[in-house]
């Protein structure tokens, strides 16, 4: 079986059998209500993309203080669960499957947005401004989490996971990437603690591990994934000891029987990728590095390289954002819609959200299998 064929083959994942190996990566789109409740428009958006093997829904906060930006989703109140249930029902009716990403922002937050002072492993603020309902503002110094805060937050993640299943999700993804709270505990420049959650590699991975273990105990390990972004410097992160942190985390969690490990910006040529693949006993979702408007051929080649290097599933973000029928386009070698206007990613409404055109049936003709054909003209 060629890697291209493998991309469209079915694959087991936890309690599911996926119809293909293409995963819609979690993409924050800021279309929720002010209190974090998902909207009917979001149900339309996700249902449009239900042909993905798996949809990992955008980050939802497990508690109020975890909110990052305006109009992001949450999953800690009854209204949130009811709103998400409308989304999962729409996707299920369209033939799809969903996990929900659970994300606590940590220091990536602001009182003007959440009404609360952000919390973090240490009182180290973001080095840049942060977007709030009133525009960009200087970041505030977060409150250092006490040991009791840590325990409470672990419990909040477990409750949020239960809420996600009550809302109709098949499982959850714990977000320990991209400079948010769990990643802040991993990183030497944001975790200055001298207790059991800071200092050594073993101590710095402890919070992420305890969150994952608690979530797995609550809903079953086979319904839990973990997302990490080794070496990612977004949101002012400088991990230190990256090559030690992630193998240690994989070793601690590898025996739980989790649904998957999800690597952001995965490089199949990087030694760390090989180490993590070799050390992780379960499914590996790999998210390739792509430019802002990749061609069909670029996506195919990136996916094939990762599958050949041992990835089981391929997570794509912007291609799914702009192409509700991405699976069909990739299968047919058809051109991709480019993302229209970066600002449209994060403003409310249907424009730049649910109005991307699907491939016309009359145009859905297979192209040559050559890379040159896959890199042909694109449509808006």
Coordinates of C-alpha atoms in Angstrom, one line a residue:
X1 CA 0.0 0.0 0.0
X2 CA 1.5 3.4 -1.0
X3 CA 1.5 6.2 1.5
X4 CA -1.0 8.1 -0.6
X5 CA -3.4 5.1 -0.5
X6 CA -2.7 4.8 3.3
X7 CA -3.9 8.4 3.8
X8 CA -7.4 7.3 2.8
X9 CA -7.4 3.9 4.5
X10 CA -9.4 3.3 7.7
X11 CA -7.5 3.3 11.0
X12 CA -8.3 2.3 14.6
X13 CA -8.2 5.0 17.2
X14 CA -9.2 4.2 20.8
X15 CA -12.8 3.2 20.7
X16 CA -13.2 4.3 17.0
X17 CA -12.5 3.1 13.5
X18 CA -11.7 6.2 11.4
X19 CA -12.7 6.1 7.7
X20 CA -9.5 7.9 6.8
X21 CA -6.2 9.1 8.4
X22 CA -6.9 12.8 8.0
X23 CA -7.5 14.7 11.3
X24 CA -8.9 18.2 11.5
X25 CA -6.6 19.9 14.0
X26 CA -8.1 22.1 16.8
X27 CA -8.4 25.6 15.5
X28 CA -9.5 28.4 17.8
X29 CA -12.0 30.6 15.8
X30 CA -13.5 32.9 18.4
X31 CA -17.1 32.2 17.4
X32 CA -18.5 31.3 20.8
X33 CA -20.8 33.4 22.9
X34 CA -19.1 35.7 25.5
X35 CA -19.5 33.1 28.2
X36 CA -17.9 30.4 26.1
X37 CA -21.1 28.6 24.9
X38 CA -20.8 27.2 21.4
X39 CA -23.2 28.7 18.9
X40 CA -25.4 27.2 16.1
X41 CA -23.0 28.6 13.5
X42 CA -20.3 26.4 15.0
X43 CA -22.5 23.4 14.5
X44 CA -22.7 24.3 10.8
X45 CA -18.9 24.8 10.6
X46 CA -18.0 21.5 12.0
X47 CA -20.7 19.5 10.2
X48 CA -19.3 20.9 6.9
X49 CA -16.0 19.2 7.8
X50 CA -17.4 15.9 9.0
X51 CA -15.7 13.8 6.3
X52 CA -12.4 14.2 8.3
X53 CA -11.4 10.9 9.8
X54 CA -11.5 12.7 13.2
X55 CA -12.3 16.3 14.1
X56 CA -10.5 17.6 17.2
X57 CA -12.7 20.5 18.2
X58 CA -11.2 23.8 19.2
X59 CA -9.8 24.5 22.6
X60 CA -12.3 24.6 25.4
X61 CA -11.4 25.9 28.9
X62 CA -12.0 23.6 31.9
X63 CA -12.6 26.5 34.3
X64 CA -13.2 30.3 34.2
X65 CA -9.6 31.4 35.0
X66 CA -8.3 29.3 32.1
X67 CA -9.9 31.6 29.5
X68 CA -7.4 33.0 27.0
X69 CA -9.1 35.3 24.5
X70 CA -12.6 36.7 23.9
X71 CA -15.3 34.4 22.5
X72 CA -13.4 31.1 23.0
X73 CA -15.3 28.0 24.0
X74 CA -15.6 26.5 27.5
X75 CA -16.9 23.2 28.9
X76 CA -17.3 23.8 32.6
X77 CA -21.0 24.9 32.8
X78 CA -24.3 23.3 31.8
X79 CA -24.8 25.9 29.1
X80 CA -21.5 24.9 27.6
X81 CA -22.4 21.2 27.5
X82 CA -25.7 22.0 25.9
X83 CA -24.1 24.1 23.2
X84 CA -21.5 21.5 22.5
X85 CA -24.2 18.8 22.3
X86 CA -25.8 20.7 19.4
X87 CA -22.4 20.6 17.6
X88 CA -21.7 17.0 18.2
X89 CA -25.2 16.0 17.1
X90 CA -24.8 17.9 13.8
X91 CA -21.4 16.3 13.1
X92 CA -22.7 12.8 14.0
X93 CA -25.7 13.3 11.7
X94 CA -23.2 14.2 8.9
X95 CA -21.3 11.0 9.6
X96 CA -18.4 12.5 11.6
X97 CA -16.6 11.9 14.9
X98 CA -15.2 14.4 17.4
X99 CA -12.8 14.8 20.3
X100 CA -12.7 18.0 22.2
X101 CA -9.4 19.7 23.1
X102 CA -9.2 20.9 26.8
X103 CA -7.0 23.9 27.2
X104 CA -6.1 26.1 30.2
X105 CA -4.4 29.3 29.1
X106 CA -2.4 29.9 32.3
X107 CA -0.6 33.2 31.9
X108 CA -2.1 33.6 28.5
X109 CA -5.1 35.4 29.8
X110 CA -6.2 38.8 31.1
X111 CA -8.7 40.1 33.7
X112 CA -10.3 42.3 31.0
X113 CA -11.4 39.0 29.3
X114 CA -12.1 36.6 32.1
X115 CA -12.6 38.9 35.1
X116 CA -9.9 37.0 36.9
X117 CA -6.1 37.3 37.4
X118 CA -4.5 34.6 35.3
X119 CA -2.6 31.8 37.2
X120 CA 0.6 30.1 36.2
X121 CA 3.4 28.0 37.6
X122 CA 5.4 31.1 38.5
X123 CA 4.7 34.9 38.4
X124 CA 6.3 35.4 35.0
X125 CA 4.1 37.5 32.6
X126 CA 3.8 37.1 28.9
X127 CA 6.6 39.2 27.2
X128 CA 4.1 40.8 24.7
X129 CA 0.6 42.3 24.8
X130 CA -2.5 40.1 24.7
X131 CA -5.8 40.6 22.9
X132 CA -8.8 41.5 25.1
X133 CA -12.4 42.7 24.4
X134 CA -10.9 46.2 24.5
X135 CA -8.1 45.5 22.1
X136 CA -4.4 44.7 22.8
X137 CA -3.3 45.3 26.4
X138 CA -0.1 44.7 28.3
X139 CA 0.0 41.3 29.9
X140 CA -0.4 41.1 33.6
X141 CA 1.7 39.2 36.1
X142 CA 0.0 35.9 36.8
X143 CA -0.6 34.6 40.2
X144 CA 1.7 31.7 41.1
X145 CA -0.4 28.5 41.6
X146 CA -0.3 27.0 45.1
X147 CA -0.2 23.2 45.5
X148 CA -3.9 23.4 46.2
X149 CA -4.5 25.3 43.0
X150 CA -2.6 22.6 41.1
X151 CA -4.8 19.9 42.7
X152 CA -8.0 21.9 41.9
X153 CA -7.0 22.4 38.3
X154 CA -6.3 18.7 37.8
X155 CA -9.8 18.0 39.1
X156 CA -11.2 20.7 36.8
X157 CA -9.7 19.0 33.8
X158 CA -11.2 15.6 34.9
X159 CA -14.7 17.2 35.3
X160 CA -14.3 19.0 31.9
X161 CA -13.5 15.6 30.3
X162 CA -16.7 14.1 31.8
X163 CA -18.7 17.1 30.6
X164 CA -17.2 16.6 27.1
X165 CA -18.5 13.0 27.0
X166 CA -21.9 14.2 28.3
X167 CA -21.9 16.7 25.4
X168 CA -21.5 13.8 22.9
X169 CA -17.8 13.8 22.2
X170 CA -16.0 10.5 21.6
X171 CA -13.0 11.7 23.7
X172 CA -10.8 14.6 24.7
X173 CA -7.3 15.9 23.9
X174 CA -5.3 17.4 26.7
X175 CA -3.5 20.4 25.4
X176 CA 0.1 20.6 26.7
X177 CA 1.4 22.7 23.8
X178 CA 1.8 26.2 22.3
X179 CA 2.7 28.1 25.5
X180 CA -0.5 27.4 27.5
X181 CA -0.6 26.3 31.1
X182 CA 0.6 22.8 30.9
X183 CA 3.4 23.8 28.5
X184 CA 4.3 26.6 31.0
X185 CA 4.9 23.9 33.6
X186 CA 7.2 22.1 31.2
X187 CA 9.3 25.2 30.3
X188 CA 12.2 26.4 32.3
X189 CA 11.6 30.1 31.7
X190 CA 8.0 30.0 32.9
X191 CA 8.4 27.4 35.7
X192 CA 10.7 28.8 38.4
X193 CA 9.2 26.6 41.1
X194 CA 11.3 24.8 43.7
X195 CA 8.6 22.4 44.9
X196 CA 7.7 19.1 43.4
X197 CA 6.4 20.7 40.2
X198 CA 9.5 22.6 39.2
X199 CA 13.3 22.3 38.7
X200 CA 14.1 18.8 37.4
X201 CA 12.7 17.3 34.2
X202 CA 10.8 14.8 36.4
X203 CA 9.2 17.6 38.3
X204 CA 8.4 19.8 35.3
X205 CA 6.5 17.0 33.5
X206 CA 4.5 16.1 36.7
X207 CA 1.6 18.5 36.2
X208 CA 0.9 17.5 32.6
X209 CA 1.2 13.8 33.6
X210 CA -1.2 14.2 36.6
X211 CA -3.7 16.0 34.4
X212 CA -3.6 13.2 31.8
X213 CA -3.8 10.5 34.4
X214 CA -6.8 12.1 36.1
X215 CA -8.6 12.6 32.8
X216 CA -7.9 9.0 31.8
X217 CA -9.2 7.8 35.2
X218 CA -12.4 9.8 34.7
X219 CA -13.4 8.8 31.2
X220 CA -11.1 5.9 30.2
X221 CA -7.6 6.2 28.7
X222 CA -8.8 5.0 25.3
X223 CA -10.7 8.2 25.0
X224 CA -7.8 10.5 25.9
X225 CA -5.2 12.1 23.6
X226 CA -2.3 14.4 24.5
X227 CA -1.0 17.2 22.4
X228 CA 2.6 18.5 22.7
X229 CA 4.8 20.9 20.7
X230 CA 8.4 20.1 21.5
X231 CA 10.7 23.1 21.0
X232 CA 7.8 25.5 20.2
X233 CA 8.6 29.1 21.4
X234 CA 5.2 30.6 20.9
X235 CA 3.8 32.7 23.7
X236 CA 7.3 33.4 25.0
X237 CA 8.3 29.8 25.8
X238 CA 11.9 28.6 26.2
X239 CA 11.6 25.0 27.4
X240 CA 15.2 24.0 28.0
X241 CA 16.1 20.3 27.9
X242 CA 13.5 19.6 25.2
X243 CA 15.3 16.4 24.2
X244 CA 14.9 15.1 27.8
X245 CA 11.4 16.5 28.7
X246 CA 9.4 14.7 26.0
X247 CA 10.9 11.3 26.1
X248 CA 10.4 11.4 29.9
X249 CA 6.8 12.4 29.5
X250 CA 6.2 9.6 26.9
X251 CA 7.9 7.1 29.3
X252 CA 5.6 8.1 32.2
X253 CA 2.4 8.1 30.2
X254 CA 3.1 5.4 27.6
X255 CA 1.7 2.6 29.7
X256 CA -1.7 4.2 30.2
X257 CA -3.2 3.0 26.9
X258 CA -4.1 6.5 25.7
X259 CA -5.8 7.0 22.4
X260 CA -2.9 9.0 20.9
X261 CA 0.0 11.4 21.1
X262 CA -0.4 14.5 18.9
X263 CA 2.8 16.2 17.8
X264 CA 2.5 19.8 16.6
X265 CA 4.8 20.9 13.7
X266 CA 6.2 17.4 13.4
X267 CA 9.5 17.1 11.5
X268 CA 10.1 13.5 10.4
X269 CA 13.8 14.2 9.9
X270 CA 14.3 15.4 13.5
X271 CA 16.0 12.9 15.9
X272 CA 13.4 13.7 18.6
X273 CA 10.5 12.7 16.3
X274 CA 12.2 9.3 15.9
X275 CA 12.7 8.9 19.6
X276 CA 9.1 9.8 20.4
X277 CA 7.8 7.5 17.8
X278 CA 10.0 4.7 19.0
X279 CA 9.0 5.3 22.6
X280 CA 5.3 5.8 22.2
X281 CA 3.4 2.5 22.1
X282 CA 0.1 3.9 20.7
X283 CA -1.2 5.9 17.8
X284 CA 0.8 9.0 16.8
X285 CA -0.9 12.0 15.2
X286 CA 1.6 14.2 13.4
X287 CA 0.9 17.8 12.3
X288 CA 3.2 18.9 9.5
X289 CA 4.8 22.3 9.0
X290 CA 3.0 23.9 6.0
X291 CA 2.9 27.5 4.6
X292 CA -0.3 29.6 5.0
X293 CA -1.8 28.5 1.7
X294 CA -0.3 25.1 0.8
X295 CA -1.2 23.3 -2.5
X296 CA -2.7 19.9 -2.7
X297 CA 0.7 18.5 -3.7
X298 CA 2.4 20.1 -0.8
X299 CA -0.1 18.6 1.7
X300 CA 0.2 15.2 0.1
X301 CA 4.0 15.2 0.2
X302 CA 4.1 16.4 3.8
X303 CA 1.6 13.7 4.8
X304 CA 3.4 11.0 3.0
X305 CA 6.7 11.8 4.6
X306 CA 5.2 11.7 8.1
X307 CA 3.4 8.4 7.4
X308 CA 6.6 6.9 6.1
X309 CA 8.3 8.0 9.3
X310 CA 5.8 6.2 11.5
X311 CA 2.9 8.6 12.0
X312 CA -0.5 6.9 12.1
X313 CA -2.7 9.9 11.4
X314 CA -2.1 13.4 9.9
X315 CA -3.5 16.5 11.5
X316 CA -4.2 19.5 9.3
X317 CA -5.3 23.0 10.4
X318 CA -5.5 25.7 7.8
X319 CA -6.3 23.3 4.9
X320 CA -9.4 22.2 6.8
X321 CA -10.2 25.8 7.7
X322 CA -10.5 26.9 4.1
X323 CA -11.7 23.6 2.6
X324 CA -14.8 21.9 4.2
X325 CA -14.4 19.1 1.7
X326 CA -10.6 18.7 2.1
X327 CA -10.7 14.9 2.1
X328 CA -12.4 14.9 -1.3
X329 CA -10.0 17.5 -2.7
X330 CA -6.9 15.6 -1.5
X331 CA -8.3 12.3 -2.8
X332 CA -9.0 13.8 -6.2
X333 CA -5.9 15.9 -6.4
X334 CA -8.1 19.0 -6.8
X335 CA -7.0 22.6 -6.0
X336 CA -7.4 23.9 -2.5
X337 CA -9.1 27.1 -1.4
X338 CA -6.6 29.5 0.1
X339 CA -7.3 31.1 3.5
X340 CA -9.1 34.4 2.9
X341 CA -7.9 37.2 5.0
X342 CA -6.0 36.4 8.2
X343 CA -8.3 38.5 10.4
X344 CA -11.3 36.5 9.3
X345 CA -10.0 33.6 11.3
X346 CA -10.8 35.3 14.6
X347 CA -13.8 37.6 14.0
X348 CA -17.4 36.6 14.6
X349 CA -19.9 35.6 11.9
X350 CA -20.1 33.4 8.9
X351 CA -17.7 35.3 6.7
X352 CA -14.4 33.4 6.5
X353 CA -15.9 30.7 8.5
X354 CA -18.8 28.8 7.0
X355 CA -18.8 30.4 3.5
X356 CA -15.8 28.6 2.0
X357 CA -17.0 26.9 -1.2
X358 CA -17.0 23.1 -1.6
X359 CA -15.7 21.5 -4.7
X360 CA -18.3 21.5 -7.5
X361 CA -19.3 18.0 -8.6
X362 CA -18.7 19.0 -12.2
X363 CA -15.1 19.9 -11.4
X364 CA -14.4 16.9 -9.2
X365 CA -12.4 14.9 -11.7
X366 CA -9.3 13.0 -10.7
X367 CA -6.1 14.7 -11.8
X368 CA -2.8 13.1 -12.8
X369 CA -1.0 11.3 -9.9
X370 CA 2.1 13.4 -10.6
X371 CA 3.2 16.0 -8.0
X372 CA 3.2 18.6 -10.8
X373 CA -0.5 18.1 -11.4
X374 CA -1.3 18.3 -7.7
X375 CA 0.6 21.6 -7.6
X376 CA -1.7 23.1 -10.3
X377 CA -3.9 26.2 -10.1
X378 CA -6.0 26.9 -7.0
X379 CA -9.5 28.2 -6.7
X380 CA -10.7 30.9 -4.3

